[in-house]
Amino acid sequence: MSSEFSLINEYFSSWAPACDADLGVALGIGDDAALLDITPGQQLVAATDTLVEGIHFPQGYDPYAIATRTVGVNLSDLAAMGATPRWVTLALTLPPELANDTWLRPFSRGLKQALSAHNVALVGGDTSRGPLTLTLTVMGEVTAGSALCRHNAQPGDRIFVSGALGDGAAALALIEQRWSAPEPLREYLLSRYNAPQPAVELGSALAAVANSAIDLSDGLLADLGHLCRASGVSASIDCRLLPLAAGMPRDAQSVEWALRGGDDYRLCFTVPAALHNAVPANCSDIGEIVAAGEPLAVRVIDLAGDSEEIALAELRGGYDHFAG
Ligand code: ADP
Ligand code: MG
């Protein structure tokens, strides 16, 4: 690779908009910073997620899939705010052995494809040498005052999820060859891992319906726990109601993946009972927000109908980077 400059040019600024009024890009890649035009009446919404090789995807993973996964993971955070993603910057740390066309070409194609599917512009970034790490910052817009937050769940709200749970954990078990699945389940799970589809349209539609929302990255229990903690409420969910992938048997393992597996990138949201009918049909009602007990807890009704209370303090993320 000749230089950092030509690398940026060849794989990123060649297709990113230099200036595009429809995309809100007054000045794209090439200067010290980008200039973005925010729609009047909207709030700017920003989020960042980092994916590190060997932690967030396996060593030596396919570069196209790394790109589409990174975009899906990041856009999911904006979807959970009810926001429309518009712009991203990419901080790319590459080991020297990957700074070549074999790796960068498919990576760049995956990035372009995944961003253009959501009309999102790449407007800047940074490129450096080191262990393979991708940090995407995504910026978007939401009508001022109407963002979906975690802190407003109310007792009596029904709890919904936007699609099958446990897919991320099942896919990782496939990739790590700890488990096998027949087609077409296998292919479905791999595509859910490689290119999680952020629920952007659902998120914006929910702004008028839901009291609170979070995206599922750490696993349902951990993320519902975050939502309950932020809202000062408890919750009750029923494992018999958890949506699973078509063809996935409902057993102890699949329910464990649905409850505690990470990387699902579905939305979990709460809706006042009166607005229950306004929720799109592809979402599943899995339980209810209840008044805060002492301590705050999630009650889990298992497949046999028995229930267990799990205090929020016992709920951890699927992967805690600093767990002792
Ligand atoms: P500076 O030293 O001023 O930060 P850089 O050489 O890092 O400039 O970047 C030059 C331009 O290329 C900037 O507009 C920056 O946003 C963009 N850029 C750098 N790396 C990337 C990348 N991986 N993806 C997209 N844009 C990038
Ligand atoms: Mg820079």
mmCIF file of N, CA, C and O in Angstrom, residues 136-198:
data_model
loop_
_atom_site.group_PDB
_atom_site.id
_atom_site.type_symbol
_atom_site.label_atom_id
_atom_site.label_comp_id
_atom_site.label_asym_id
_atom_site.label_seq_id
_atom_site.Cartn_x
_atom_site.Cartn_y
_atom_site.Cartn_z
ATOM 1 N N LEU A 136 -17.140 3.156 14.625
ATOM 2 C CA LEU A 136 -18.025 3.951 13.789
ATOM 3 C C LEU A 136 -18.750 4.935 14.703
ATOM 4 O O LEU A 136 -19.211 4.553 15.781
ATOM 5 N N THR A 137 -18.807 6.183 14.283
ATOM 6 C CA THR A 137 -19.670 7.148 14.965
ATOM 7 C C THR A 137 -20.810 7.437 14.016
ATOM 8 O O THR A 137 -20.573 7.775 12.858
ATOM 9 N N VAL A 138 -22.011 7.226 14.493
ATOM 10 C CA VAL A 138 -23.170 7.464 13.639
ATOM 11 C C VAL A 138 -23.936 8.654 14.186
ATOM 12 O O VAL A 138 -24.082 8.821 15.398
ATOM 13 N N MET A 139 -24.337 9.507 13.266
ATOM 14 C CA MET A 139 -25.130 10.680 13.622
ATOM 15 C C MET A 139 -26.426 10.640 12.833
ATOM 16 O O MET A 139 -26.438 10.194 11.678
ATOM 17 N N GLY A 140 -27.487 11.100 13.464
ATOM 18 C CA GLY A 140 -28.772 11.096 12.783
ATOM 19 C C GLY A 140 -29.665 12.156 13.365
ATOM 20 O O GLY A 140 -29.214 13.015 14.133
ATOM 21 N N GLU A 141 -30.932 12.077 12.998
ATOM 22 C CA GLU A 141 -31.871 13.114 13.409
ATOM 23 C C GLU A 141 -33.147 12.501 13.960
ATOM 24 O O GLU A 141 -33.563 11.428 13.525
ATOM 25 N N VAL A 142 -33.729 13.234 14.891
ATOM 26 C CA VAL A 142 -35.048 12.859 15.392
ATOM 27 C C VAL A 142 -35.819 14.156 15.640
ATOM 28 O O VAL A 142 -35.209 15.180 16.003
ATOM 29 N N THR A 143 -37.114 14.133 15.404
ATOM 30 C CA THR A 143 -37.929 15.318 15.664
ATOM 31 C C THR A 143 -37.698 15.767 17.107
ATOM 32 O O THR A 143 -37.757 14.948 18.026
ATOM 33 N N ALA A 144 -37.397 17.053 17.268
ATOM 34 C CA ALA A 144 -37.015 17.556 18.594
ATOM 35 C C ALA A 144 -38.057 17.153 19.632
ATOM 36 O O ALA A 144 -39.266 17.339 19.428
ATOM 37 N N GLY A 145 -37.583 16.557 20.708
ATOM 38 C CA GLY A 145 -38.462 16.200 21.819
ATOM 39 C C GLY A 145 -39.128 14.849 21.691
ATOM 40 O O GLY A 145 -39.834 14.414 22.607
ATOM 41 N N SER A 146 -38.913 14.140 20.561
ATOM 42 C CA SER A 146 -39.669 12.882 20.402
ATOM 43 C C SER A 146 -38.787 11.635 20.433
ATOM 44 O O SER A 146 -39.246 10.541 20.094
ATOM 45 N N ALA A 147 -37.530 11.774 20.853
ATOM 46 C CA ALA A 147 -36.659 10.586 20.899
ATOM 47 C C ALA A 147 -37.181 9.565 21.901
ATOM 48 O O ALA A 147 -37.773 9.915 22.916
ATOM 49 N N LEU A 148 -36.943 8.296 21.584
ATOM 50 C CA LEU A 148 -37.303 7.199 22.490
ATOM 51 C C LEU A 148 -36.159 6.986 23.457
ATOM 52 O O LEU A 148 -35.040 6.725 23.029
ATOM 53 N N CYS A 149 -36.430 7.057 24.730
ATOM 54 C CA CYS A 149 -35.368 6.893 25.719
ATOM 55 C C CYS A 149 -35.628 5.664 26.585
ATOM 56 O O CYS A 149 -36.692 5.068 26.526
ATOM 57 N N ARG A 150 -34.646 5.329 27.395
ATOM 58 C CA ARG A 150 -34.766 4.158 28.272
ATOM 59 C C ARG A 150 -35.525 4.470 29.543
ATOM 60 O O ARG A 150 -35.960 3.569 30.234
ATOM 61 N N HIS A 151 -35.613 5.753 29.874
ATOM 62 C CA HIS A 151 -35.972 6.090 31.253
ATOM 63 C C HIS A 151 -37.454 6.324 31.495
ATOM 64 O O HIS A 151 -37.826 6.790 32.557
ATOM 65 N N ASN A 152 -38.284 6.017 30.519
ATOM 66 C CA ASN A 152 -39.689 6.388 30.690
ATOM 67 C C ASN A 152 -40.662 5.212 30.687
ATOM 68 O O ASN A 152 -41.849 5.388 30.441
ATOM 69 N N ALA A 153 -40.173 4.003 30.955
ATOM 70 C CA ALA A 153 -41.100 2.862 31.036
ATOM 71 C C ALA A 153 -42.006 3.043 32.254
ATOM 72 O O ALA A 153 -41.547 3.482 33.313
ATOM 73 N N GLN A 154 -43.291 2.715 32.099
ATOM 74 C CA GLN A 154 -44.281 2.926 33.168
ATOM 75 C C GLN A 154 -44.908 1.605 33.578
ATOM 76 O O GLN A 154 -45.179 0.758 32.721
ATOM 77 N N PRO A 155 -45.185 1.426 34.875
ATOM 78 C CA PRO A 155 -45.914 0.224 35.301
ATOM 79 C C PRO A 155 -47.185 0.081 34.476
ATOM 80 O O PRO A 155 -47.877 1.069 34.225
ATOM 81 N N GLY A 156 -47.449 -1.148 34.044
ATOM 82 C CA GLY A 156 -48.614 -1.388 33.187
ATOM 83 C C GLY A 156 -48.264 -1.445 31.712
ATOM 84 O O GLY A 156 -49.029 -1.983 30.910
ATOM 85 N N ASP A 157 -47.102 -0.873 31.324
ATOM 86 C CA ASP A 157 -46.670 -0.980 29.924
ATOM 87 C C ASP A 157 -46.479 -2.449 29.558
ATOM 88 O O ASP A 157 -45.961 -3.236 30.368
ATOM 89 N N ARG A 158 -46.859 -2.812 28.351
ATOM 90 C CA ARG A 158 -46.494 -4.120 27.820
ATOM 91 C C ARG A 158 -45.081 -4.029 27.238
ATOM 92 O O ARG A 158 -44.674 -2.984 26.717
ATOM 93 N N ILE A 159 -44.335 -5.120 27.332
ATOM 94 C CA ILE A 159 -42.964 -5.176 26.811
ATOM 95 C C ILE A 159 -42.986 -5.931 25.483
ATOM 96 O O ILE A 159 -43.505 -7.052 25.417
ATOM 97 N N PHE A 160 -42.423 -5.306 24.464
ATOM 98 C CA PHE A 160 -42.367 -5.924 23.128
ATOM 99 C C PHE A 160 -40.919 -6.085 22.661
ATOM 100 O O PHE A 160 -40.040 -5.315 23.070
ATOM 101 N N VAL A 161 -40.697 -7.055 21.774
ATOM 102 C CA VAL A 161 -39.428 -7.140 21.046
ATOM 103 C C VAL A 161 -39.743 -7.200 19.558
ATOM 104 O O VAL A 161 -40.817 -7.654 19.157
ATOM 105 N N SER A 162 -38.785 -6.736 18.749
ATOM 106 C CA SER A 162 -39.075 -6.513 17.331
ATOM 107 C C SER A 162 -38.806 -7.720 16.435
ATOM 108 O O SER A 162 -38.964 -7.613 15.220
ATOM 109 N N GLY A 163 -38.407 -8.855 17.006
ATOM 110 C CA GLY A 163 -38.168 -10.028 16.157
ATOM 111 C C GLY A 163 -37.524 -11.122 16.979
ATOM 112 O O GLY A 163 -37.357 -10.986 18.200
ATOM 113 N N ALA A 164 -37.143 -12.198 16.308
ATOM 114 C CA ALA A 164 -36.617 -13.384 16.995
ATOM 115 C C ALA A 164 -35.412 -13.034 17.864
ATOM 116 O O ALA A 164 -34.566 -12.223 17.485
ATOM 117 N N LEU A 165 -35.346 -13.670 19.013
ATOM 118 C CA LEU A 165 -34.241 -13.467 19.957
ATOM 119 C C LEU A 165 -33.345 -14.706 19.994
ATOM 120 O O LEU A 165 -33.801 -15.819 19.740
ATOM 121 N N GLY A 166 -32.083 -14.486 20.340
ATOM 122 C CA GLY A 166 -31.144 -15.599 20.461
ATOM 123 C C GLY A 166 -30.381 -15.878 19.181
ATOM 124 O O GLY A 166 -29.491 -16.732 19.159
ATOM 125 N N ASP A 167 -30.700 -15.143 18.119
ATOM 126 C CA ASP A 167 -30.048 -15.394 16.829
ATOM 127 C C ASP A 167 -28.548 -15.140 16.908
ATOM 128 O O ASP A 167 -27.748 -15.887 16.327
ATOM 129 N N GLY A 168 -28.156 -14.067 17.585
ATOM 130 C CA GLY A 168 -26.735 -13.708 17.652
ATOM 131 C C GLY A 168 -25.925 -14.792 18.343
ATOM 132 O O GLY A 168 -24.860 -15.198 17.863
ATOM 133 N N ALA A 169 -26.437 -15.290 19.465
ATOM 134 C CA ALA A 169 -25.716 -16.320 20.217
ATOM 135 C C ALA A 169 -25.698 -17.641 19.449
ATOM 136 O O ALA A 169 -24.686 -18.351 19.435
ATOM 137 N N ALA A 170 -26.814 -17.969 18.806
ATOM 138 C CA ALA A 170 -26.860 -19.210 18.020
ATOM 139 C C ALA A 170 -25.890 -19.126 16.850
ATOM 140 O O ALA A 170 -25.179 -20.095 16.542
ATOM 141 N N ALA A 171 -25.826 -17.951 16.208
ATOM 142 C CA ALA A 171 -24.910 -17.787 15.073
ATOM 143 C C ALA A 171 -23.464 -17.937 15.533
ATOM 144 O O ALA A 171 -22.654 -18.590 14.854
ATOM 145 N N LEU A 172 -23.145 -17.360 16.681
ATOM 146 C CA LEU A 172 -21.767 -17.469 17.170
ATOM 147 C C LEU A 172 -21.426 -18.937 17.478
ATOM 148 O O LEU A 172 -20.322 -19.403 17.190
ATOM 149 N N ALA A 173 -22.390 -19.664 18.021
ATOM 150 C CA ALA A 173 -22.162 -21.095 18.286
ATOM 151 C C ALA A 173 -21.913 -21.848 16.978
ATOM 152 O O ALA A 173 -21.084 -22.759 16.919
ATOM 153 N N LEU A 174 -22.609 -21.439 15.913
ATOM 154 C CA LEU A 174 -22.365 -22.044 14.592
ATOM 155 C C LEU A 174 -20.963 -21.709 14.099
ATOM 156 O O LEU A 174 -20.219 -22.592 13.647
ATOM 157 N N ILE A 175 -20.626 -20.418 14.185
ATOM 158 C CA ILE A 175 -19.340 -19.953 13.652
ATOM 159 C C ILE A 175 -18.192 -20.619 14.402
ATOM 160 O O ILE A 175 -17.179 -20.998 13.809
ATOM 161 N N GLU A 176 -18.362 -20.776 15.695
ATOM 162 C CA GLU A 176 -17.304 -21.401 16.512
ATOM 163 C C GLU A 176 -17.418 -22.921 16.536
ATOM 164 O O GLU A 176 -16.720 -23.597 17.286
ATOM 165 N N GLN A 177 -18.341 -23.444 15.714
ATOM 166 C CA GLN A 177 -18.522 -24.894 15.535
ATOM 167 C C GLN A 177 -18.792 -25.621 16.847
ATOM 168 O O GLN A 177 -18.335 -26.734 17.068
ATOM 169 N N ARG A 178 -19.568 -24.975 17.719
ATOM 170 C CA ARG A 178 -20.011 -25.617 18.959
ATOM 171 C C ARG A 178 -21.400 -26.207 18.792
ATOM 172 O O ARG A 178 -21.938 -26.835 19.689
ATOM 173 N N TRP A 179 -22.019 -25.922 17.659
ATOM 174 C CA TRP A 179 -23.421 -26.262 17.447
ATOM 175 C C TRP A 179 -23.664 -26.325 15.950
ATOM 176 O O TRP A 179 -22.902 -25.731 15.180
ATOM 177 N N SER A 180 -24.674 -27.045 15.511
ATOM 178 C CA SER A 180 -24.986 -27.043 14.084
ATOM 179 C C SER A 180 -26.489 -26.892 13.894
ATOM 180 O O SER A 180 -27.269 -27.197 14.811
ATOM 181 N N ALA A 181 -26.866 -26.395 12.730
ATOM 182 C CA ALA A 181 -28.289 -26.194 12.437
ATOM 183 C C ALA A 181 -28.515 -26.560 10.979
ATOM 184 O O ALA A 181 -27.637 -26.348 10.135
ATOM 185 N N PRO A 182 -29.701 -27.085 10.670
ATOM 186 C CA PRO A 182 -30.014 -27.395 9.270
ATOM 187 C C PRO A 182 -30.303 -26.114 8.487
ATOM 188 O O PRO A 182 -30.658 -25.087 9.076
ATOM 189 N N GLU A 183 -30.172 -26.172 7.166
ATOM 190 C CA GLU A 183 -30.660 -25.079 6.321
ATOM 191 C C GLU A 183 -32.186 -25.120 6.326
ATOM 192 O O GLU A 183 -32.758 -26.196 6.474
ATOM 193 N N PRO A 184 -32.892 -23.991 6.179
ATOM 194 C CA PRO A 184 -32.347 -22.648 5.958
ATOM 195 C C PRO A 184 -32.035 -21.895 7.255
ATOM 196 O O PRO A 184 -31.632 -20.743 7.191
ATOM 197 N N LEU A 185 -32.198 -22.566 8.407
ATOM 198 C CA LEU A 185 -31.942 -21.878 9.676
ATOM 199 C C LEU A 185 -30.494 -21.390 9.759
ATOM 200 O O LEU A 185 -30.216 -20.259 10.180
ATOM 201 N N ARG A 186 -29.570 -22.252 9.311
ATOM 202 C CA ARG A 186 -28.153 -21.910 9.392
ATOM 203 C C ARG A 186 -27.847 -20.613 8.623
ATOM 204 O O ARG A 186 -27.227 -19.688 9.143
ATOM 205 N N GLU A 187 -28.354 -20.565 7.403
ATOM 206 C CA GLU A 187 -28.072 -19.392 6.580
ATOM 207 C C GLU A 187 -28.705 -18.124 7.172
ATOM 208 O O GLU A 187 -28.096 -17.050 7.196
ATOM 209 N N TYR A 188 -29.915 -18.265 7.676
ATOM 210 C CA TYR A 188 -30.595 -17.140 8.327
ATOM 211 C C TYR A 188 -29.767 -16.622 9.509
ATOM 212 O O TYR A 188 -29.538 -15.419 9.654
ATOM 213 N N LEU A 189 -29.282 -17.544 10.340
ATOM 214 C CA LEU A 189 -28.534 -17.123 11.536
ATOM 215 C C LEU A 189 -27.232 -16.430 11.145
ATOM 216 O O LEU A 189 -26.860 -15.409 11.739
ATOM 217 N N LEU A 190 -26.542 -16.970 10.153
ATOM 218 C CA LEU A 190 -25.281 -16.340 9.743
ATOM 219 C C LEU A 190 -25.533 -14.946 9.193
ATOM 220 O O LEU A 190 -24.762 -14.013 9.461
ATOM 221 N N SER A 191 -26.636 -14.787 8.459
ATOM 222 C CA SER A 191 -26.886 -13.445 7.917
ATOM 223 C C SER A 191 -27.278 -12.488 9.042
ATOM 224 O O SER A 191 -26.964 -11.304 8.991
ATOM 225 N N ARG A 192 -27.916 -12.988 10.072
ATOM 226 C CA ARG A 192 -28.247 -12.128 11.221
ATOM 227 C C ARG A 192 -26.979 -11.688 11.960
ATOM 228 O O ARG A 192 -26.934 -10.611 12.531
ATOM 229 N N TYR A 193 -25.963 -12.542 11.968
ATOM 230 C CA TYR A 193 -24.698 -12.184 12.610
ATOM 231 C C TYR A 193 -23.882 -11.239 11.715
ATOM 232 O O TYR A 193 -23.342 -10.231 12.186
ATOM 233 N N ASN A 194 -23.813 -11.573 10.443
ATOM 234 C CA ASN A 194 -22.938 -10.811 9.538
ATOM 235 C C ASN A 194 -23.522 -9.458 9.168
ATOM 236 O O ASN A 194 -22.768 -8.513 8.932
ATOM 237 N N ALA A 195 -24.815 -9.391 9.089
ATOM 238 C CA ALA A 195 -25.436 -8.132 8.652
ATOM 239 C C ALA A 195 -26.715 -7.892 9.441
ATOM 240 O O ALA A 195 -27.813 -7.950 8.894
ATOM 241 N N PRO A 196 -26.588 -7.618 10.743
ATOM 242 C CA PRO A 196 -27.808 -7.335 11.514
ATOM 243 C C PRO A 196 -28.525 -6.138 10.909
ATOM 244 O O PRO A 196 -27.893 -5.140 10.574
ATOM 245 N N GLN A 197 -29.835 -6.263 10.713
ATOM 246 C CA GLN A 197 -30.608 -5.197 10.059
ATOM 247 C C GLN A 197 -31.188 -4.291 11.136
ATOM 248 O O GLN A 197 -32.084 -4.701 11.868
ATOM 249 N N PRO A 198 -30.682 -3.076 11.251
ATOM 250 C CA PRO A 198 -31.183 -2.182 12.292
ATOM 251 C C PRO A 198 -32.645 -1.816 12.043
ATOM 252 O O PRO A 198 -33.036 -1.583 10.905
#
